[in-house]
CSV table of C-alpha atoms in Angstrom, one decimal:
chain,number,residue,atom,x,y,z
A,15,UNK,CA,-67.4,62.5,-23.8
A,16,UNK,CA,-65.0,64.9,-22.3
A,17,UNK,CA,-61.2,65.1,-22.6
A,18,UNK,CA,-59.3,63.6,-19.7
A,19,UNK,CA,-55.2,64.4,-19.8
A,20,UNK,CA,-52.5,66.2,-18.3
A,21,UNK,CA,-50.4,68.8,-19.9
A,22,UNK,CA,-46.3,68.9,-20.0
A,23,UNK,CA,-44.6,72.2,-20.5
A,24,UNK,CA,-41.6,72.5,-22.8
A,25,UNK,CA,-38.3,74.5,-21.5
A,26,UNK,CA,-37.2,76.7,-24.4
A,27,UNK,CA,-33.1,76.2,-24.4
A,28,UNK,CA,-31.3,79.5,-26.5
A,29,UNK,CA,-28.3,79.0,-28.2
A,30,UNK,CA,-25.4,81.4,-29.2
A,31,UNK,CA,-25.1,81.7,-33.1
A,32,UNK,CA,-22.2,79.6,-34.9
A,33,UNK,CA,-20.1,81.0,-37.0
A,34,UNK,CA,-19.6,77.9,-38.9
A,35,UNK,CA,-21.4,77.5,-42.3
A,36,UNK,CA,-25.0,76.2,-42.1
A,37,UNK,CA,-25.7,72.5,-42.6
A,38,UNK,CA,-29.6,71.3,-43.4
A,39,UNK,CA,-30.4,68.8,-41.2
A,40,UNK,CA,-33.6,67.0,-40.6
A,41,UNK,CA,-35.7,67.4,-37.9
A,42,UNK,CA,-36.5,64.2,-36.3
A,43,UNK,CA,-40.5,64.5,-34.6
A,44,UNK,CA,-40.8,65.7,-31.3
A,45,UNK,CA,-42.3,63.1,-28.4
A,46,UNK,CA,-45.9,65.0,-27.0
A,47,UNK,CA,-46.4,67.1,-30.4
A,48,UNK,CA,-49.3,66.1,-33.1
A,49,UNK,CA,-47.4,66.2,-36.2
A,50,UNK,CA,-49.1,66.3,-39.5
A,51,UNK,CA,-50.1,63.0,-40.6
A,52,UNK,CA,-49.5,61.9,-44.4
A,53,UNK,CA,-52.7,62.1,-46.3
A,54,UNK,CA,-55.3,58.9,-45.4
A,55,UNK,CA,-54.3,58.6,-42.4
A,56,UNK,CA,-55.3,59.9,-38.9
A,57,UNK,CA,-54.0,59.9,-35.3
A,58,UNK,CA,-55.8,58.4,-32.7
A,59,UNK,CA,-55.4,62.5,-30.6
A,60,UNK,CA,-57.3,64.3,-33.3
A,61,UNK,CA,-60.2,61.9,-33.4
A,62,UNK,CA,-63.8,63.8,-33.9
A,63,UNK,CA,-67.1,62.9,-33.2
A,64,UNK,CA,-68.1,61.5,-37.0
A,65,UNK,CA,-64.7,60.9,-38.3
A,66,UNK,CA,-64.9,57.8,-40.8
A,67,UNK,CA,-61.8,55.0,-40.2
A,68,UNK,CA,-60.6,51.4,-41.5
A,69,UNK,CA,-59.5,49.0,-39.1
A,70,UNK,CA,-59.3,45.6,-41.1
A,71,UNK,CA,-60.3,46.8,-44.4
A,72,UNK,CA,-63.9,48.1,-42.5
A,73,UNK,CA,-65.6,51.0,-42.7
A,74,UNK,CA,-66.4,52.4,-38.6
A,75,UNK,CA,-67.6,56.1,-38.2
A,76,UNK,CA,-66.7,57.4,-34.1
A,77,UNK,CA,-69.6,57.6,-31.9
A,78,UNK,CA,-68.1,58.7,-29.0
A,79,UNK,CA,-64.1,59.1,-27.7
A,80,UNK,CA,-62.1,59.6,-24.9
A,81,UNK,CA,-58.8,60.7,-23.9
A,82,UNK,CA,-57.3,59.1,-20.7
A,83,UNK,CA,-54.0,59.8,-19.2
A,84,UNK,CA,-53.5,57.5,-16.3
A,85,UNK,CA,-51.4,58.7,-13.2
A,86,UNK,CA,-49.2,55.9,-14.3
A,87,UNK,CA,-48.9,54.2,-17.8
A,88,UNK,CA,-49.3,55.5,-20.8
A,89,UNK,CA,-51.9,57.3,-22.6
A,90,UNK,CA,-54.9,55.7,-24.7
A,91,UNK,CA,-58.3,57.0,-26.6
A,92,UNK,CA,-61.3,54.6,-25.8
A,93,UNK,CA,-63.7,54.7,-28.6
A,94,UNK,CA,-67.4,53.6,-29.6
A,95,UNK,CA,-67.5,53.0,-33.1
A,96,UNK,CA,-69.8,52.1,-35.7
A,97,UNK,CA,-69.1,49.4,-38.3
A,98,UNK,CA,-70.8,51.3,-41.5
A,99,UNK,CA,-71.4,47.6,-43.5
A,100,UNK,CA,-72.8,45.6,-40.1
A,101,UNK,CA,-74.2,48.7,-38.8
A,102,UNK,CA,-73.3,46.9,-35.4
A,103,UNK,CA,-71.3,48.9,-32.5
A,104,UNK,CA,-68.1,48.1,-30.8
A,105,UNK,CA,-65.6,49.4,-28.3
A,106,UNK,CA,-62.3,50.2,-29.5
A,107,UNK,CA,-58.8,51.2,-27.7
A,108,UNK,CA,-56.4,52.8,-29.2
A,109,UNK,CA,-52.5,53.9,-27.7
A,110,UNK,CA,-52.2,57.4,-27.4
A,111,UNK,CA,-50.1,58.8,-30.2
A,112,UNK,CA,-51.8,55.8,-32.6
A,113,UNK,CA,-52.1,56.4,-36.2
A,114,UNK,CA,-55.3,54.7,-38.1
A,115,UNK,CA,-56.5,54.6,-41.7
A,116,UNK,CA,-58.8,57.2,-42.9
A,117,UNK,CA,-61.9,55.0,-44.6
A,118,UNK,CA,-62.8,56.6,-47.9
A,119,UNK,CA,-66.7,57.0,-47.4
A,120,UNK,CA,-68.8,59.5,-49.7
A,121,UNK,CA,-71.6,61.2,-48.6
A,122,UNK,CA,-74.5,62.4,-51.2
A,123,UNK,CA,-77.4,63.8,-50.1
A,124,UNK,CA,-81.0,62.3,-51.3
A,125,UNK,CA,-84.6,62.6,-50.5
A,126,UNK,CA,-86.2,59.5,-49.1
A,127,UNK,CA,-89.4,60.1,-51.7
A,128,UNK,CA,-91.7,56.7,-50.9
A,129,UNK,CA,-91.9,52.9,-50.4
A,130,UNK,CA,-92.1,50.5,-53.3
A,131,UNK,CA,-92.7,47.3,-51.9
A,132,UNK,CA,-89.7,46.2,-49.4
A,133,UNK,CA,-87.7,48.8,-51.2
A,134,UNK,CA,-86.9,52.5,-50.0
A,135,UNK,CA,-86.7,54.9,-53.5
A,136,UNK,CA,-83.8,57.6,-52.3
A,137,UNK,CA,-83.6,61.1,-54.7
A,138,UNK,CA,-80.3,62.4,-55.3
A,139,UNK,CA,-81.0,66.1,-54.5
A,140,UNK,CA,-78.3,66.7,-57.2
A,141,UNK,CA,-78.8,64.2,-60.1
A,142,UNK,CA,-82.3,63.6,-59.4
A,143,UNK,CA,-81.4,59.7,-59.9
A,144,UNK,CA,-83.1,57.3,-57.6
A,145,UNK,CA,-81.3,54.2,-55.8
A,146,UNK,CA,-82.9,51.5,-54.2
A,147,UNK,CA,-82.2,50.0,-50.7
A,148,UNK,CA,-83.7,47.0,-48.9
A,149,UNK,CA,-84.9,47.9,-45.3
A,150,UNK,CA,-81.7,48.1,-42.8
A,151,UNK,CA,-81.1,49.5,-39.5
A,152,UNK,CA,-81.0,52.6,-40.8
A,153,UNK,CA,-84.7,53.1,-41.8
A,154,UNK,CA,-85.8,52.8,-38.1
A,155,UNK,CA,-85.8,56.8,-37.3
A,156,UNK,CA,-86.6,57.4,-41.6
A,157,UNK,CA,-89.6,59.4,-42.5
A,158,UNK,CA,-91.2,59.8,-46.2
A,159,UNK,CA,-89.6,63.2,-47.7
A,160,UNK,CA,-86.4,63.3,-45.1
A,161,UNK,CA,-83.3,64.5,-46.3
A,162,UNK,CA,-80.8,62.2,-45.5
A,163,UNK,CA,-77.5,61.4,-46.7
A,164,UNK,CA,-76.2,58.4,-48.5
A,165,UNK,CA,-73.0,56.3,-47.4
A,166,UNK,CA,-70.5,55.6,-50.4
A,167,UNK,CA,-67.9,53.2,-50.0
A,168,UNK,CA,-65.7,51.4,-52.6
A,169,UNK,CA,-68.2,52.6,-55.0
A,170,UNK,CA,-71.4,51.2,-53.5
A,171,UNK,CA,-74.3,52.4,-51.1
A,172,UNK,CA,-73.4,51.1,-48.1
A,173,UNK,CA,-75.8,52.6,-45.7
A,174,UNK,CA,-77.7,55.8,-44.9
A,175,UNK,CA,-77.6,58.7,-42.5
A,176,UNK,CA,-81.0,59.5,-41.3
A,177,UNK,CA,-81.4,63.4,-39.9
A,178,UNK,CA,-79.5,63.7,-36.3
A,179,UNK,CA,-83.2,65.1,-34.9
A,180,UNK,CA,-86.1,63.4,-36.1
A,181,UNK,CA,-90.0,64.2,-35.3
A,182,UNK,CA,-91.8,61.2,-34.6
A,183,UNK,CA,-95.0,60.1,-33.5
A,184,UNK,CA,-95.7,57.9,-30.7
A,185,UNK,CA,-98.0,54.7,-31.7
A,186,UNK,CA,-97.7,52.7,-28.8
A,187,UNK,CA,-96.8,53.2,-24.9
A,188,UNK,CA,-97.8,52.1,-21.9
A,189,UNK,CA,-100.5,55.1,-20.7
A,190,UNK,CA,-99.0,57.5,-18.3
A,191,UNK,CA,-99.5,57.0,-14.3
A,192,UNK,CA,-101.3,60.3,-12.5
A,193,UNK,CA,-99.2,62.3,-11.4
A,194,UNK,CA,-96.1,61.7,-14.0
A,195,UNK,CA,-94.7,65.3,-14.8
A,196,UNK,CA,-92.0,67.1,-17.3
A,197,UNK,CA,-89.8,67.2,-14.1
A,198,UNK,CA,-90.3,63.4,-13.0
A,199,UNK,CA,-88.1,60.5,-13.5
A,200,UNK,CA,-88.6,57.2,-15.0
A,201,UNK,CA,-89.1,55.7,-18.2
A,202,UNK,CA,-90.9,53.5,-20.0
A,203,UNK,CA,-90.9,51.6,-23.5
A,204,UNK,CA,-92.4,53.3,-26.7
A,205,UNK,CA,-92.9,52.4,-30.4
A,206,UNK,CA,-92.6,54.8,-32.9
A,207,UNK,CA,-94.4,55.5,-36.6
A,208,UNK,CA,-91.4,54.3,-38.2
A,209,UNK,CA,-91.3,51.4,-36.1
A,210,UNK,CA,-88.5,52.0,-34.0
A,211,UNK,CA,-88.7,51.6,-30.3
A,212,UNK,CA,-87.0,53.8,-27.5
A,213,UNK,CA,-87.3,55.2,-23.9
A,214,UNK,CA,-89.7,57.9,-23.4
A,215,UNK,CA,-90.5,59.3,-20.3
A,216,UNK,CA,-93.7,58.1,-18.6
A,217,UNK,CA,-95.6,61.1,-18.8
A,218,UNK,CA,-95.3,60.8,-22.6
A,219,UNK,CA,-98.6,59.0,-23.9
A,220,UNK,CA,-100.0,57.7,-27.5
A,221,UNK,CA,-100.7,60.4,-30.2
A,222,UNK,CA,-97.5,62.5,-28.8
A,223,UNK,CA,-94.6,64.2,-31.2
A,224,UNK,CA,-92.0,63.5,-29.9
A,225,UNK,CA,-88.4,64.6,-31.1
A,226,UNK,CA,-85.7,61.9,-31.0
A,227,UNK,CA,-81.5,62.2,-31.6
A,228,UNK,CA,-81.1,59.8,-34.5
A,229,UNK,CA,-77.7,59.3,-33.9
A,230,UNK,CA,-78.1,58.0,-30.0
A,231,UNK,CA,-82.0,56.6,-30.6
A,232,UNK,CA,-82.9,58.4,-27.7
A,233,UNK,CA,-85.9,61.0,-26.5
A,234,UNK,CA,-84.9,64.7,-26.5
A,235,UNK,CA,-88.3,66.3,-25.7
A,236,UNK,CA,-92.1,67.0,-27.0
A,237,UNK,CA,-91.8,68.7,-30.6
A,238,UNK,CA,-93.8,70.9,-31.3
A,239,UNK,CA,-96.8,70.7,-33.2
């Protein structure tokens, strides 16, 4: 999402030198200038796409943000987060200027190495110790042997990151009508090996690689044998 705001200029006013002895004062913060926030916490202007915050003692990673500065009014970010323990999505406002929590989420990365059961055994690339997980959300766009990062949070796994690009192949789709090309629009419904189900185009049929961006579970293009 792009950056929507108007800029304000700032007259420089020079003063003659006193003569007077020097007094430290304290420089009170300027209205318009991103100061330096004290550690853990974040404002609301500097927001990046992945940045990790706590609003009401929650974990949310940002999906997407926007500036706005109205004509009239003031100024305010609109969000999409991500709550990392629901693994739901929500939209979030915030006042322009706002300061938020900084949410203390590790990431360690691990090999998704097989399937016991229910159970998905994860590698730490670094330790070599395996952790456990039930199925979640998450496991919708994960392959056997991806590396993939693991969500820490108060000490516990509290989700994973699949890859942002994944290589999937398409199980299920409705077949494609003749004449359907690269260039053409339209979509259609299609189920994936991992299970997951997304858009594809409707020239895209069963047996295709497809590659897919994890992060907004949608269709980028063929991959590439």
């Amino acid at each position: 999402m792009q950056s929507v705001a108007g800029s304000r200029s700032t007259v420089a006013h020079r003063h003659a030198p006193s003569l007077a002895p020097r007094v430290p004062t304290t420089t009170a913060p300027v209205r318009g200038v991103s100061l330096i926030m004290q550690a853990g916490t974040i404002n609301v202007n500097d927001f990046k796409t992945g940045v990790t915050i706590e609003i009401d003692n929650q974990p949310y990673r940002v999906l997407e943000f926007l500036h706005v500065k109205p004509g009239k009014g003031a100024a305010f970010v609109r969000t999409k987060l991500k709550n990392l323990l629901s693994n739901s999505n929500q939209e979030k406002t915030f006042r322009g200027g706002e300061t938020v929590g900084m949410a203390d989420v590790q990431r360690r990365e691990a090999q998704f190495s097989y399937m016991d059961g229910e159970e998905f055994v994860f590698m730490d690339q670094d330790t070599y110790e395996e952790t456990r997980l039930a199925r979640d959300d998450w496991a919708k766009f994960l392959k056997e042997g991806a590396i993939c990062s693991l969500l820490f949070y108060s000490g516990k796994v509290i989700s994973v990151e699949p890859p942002n690009f994944v290589d999937l192949l398409v199980v299920d789709t409705p077949p494609g009508v003749k004449g359907n090309t690269a260039s053409g629009g339209g979509s259609k419904k299609a189920t994936l090996e991992t299970g997951a189900v997304i858009d594809v185009p409707l020239f895209i049929n069963n047996g295709e690689l497809i590659k897919v961006d994890a992060r907004s579970e949608t269709y980028l293009n063929r991959a590439k044998e």
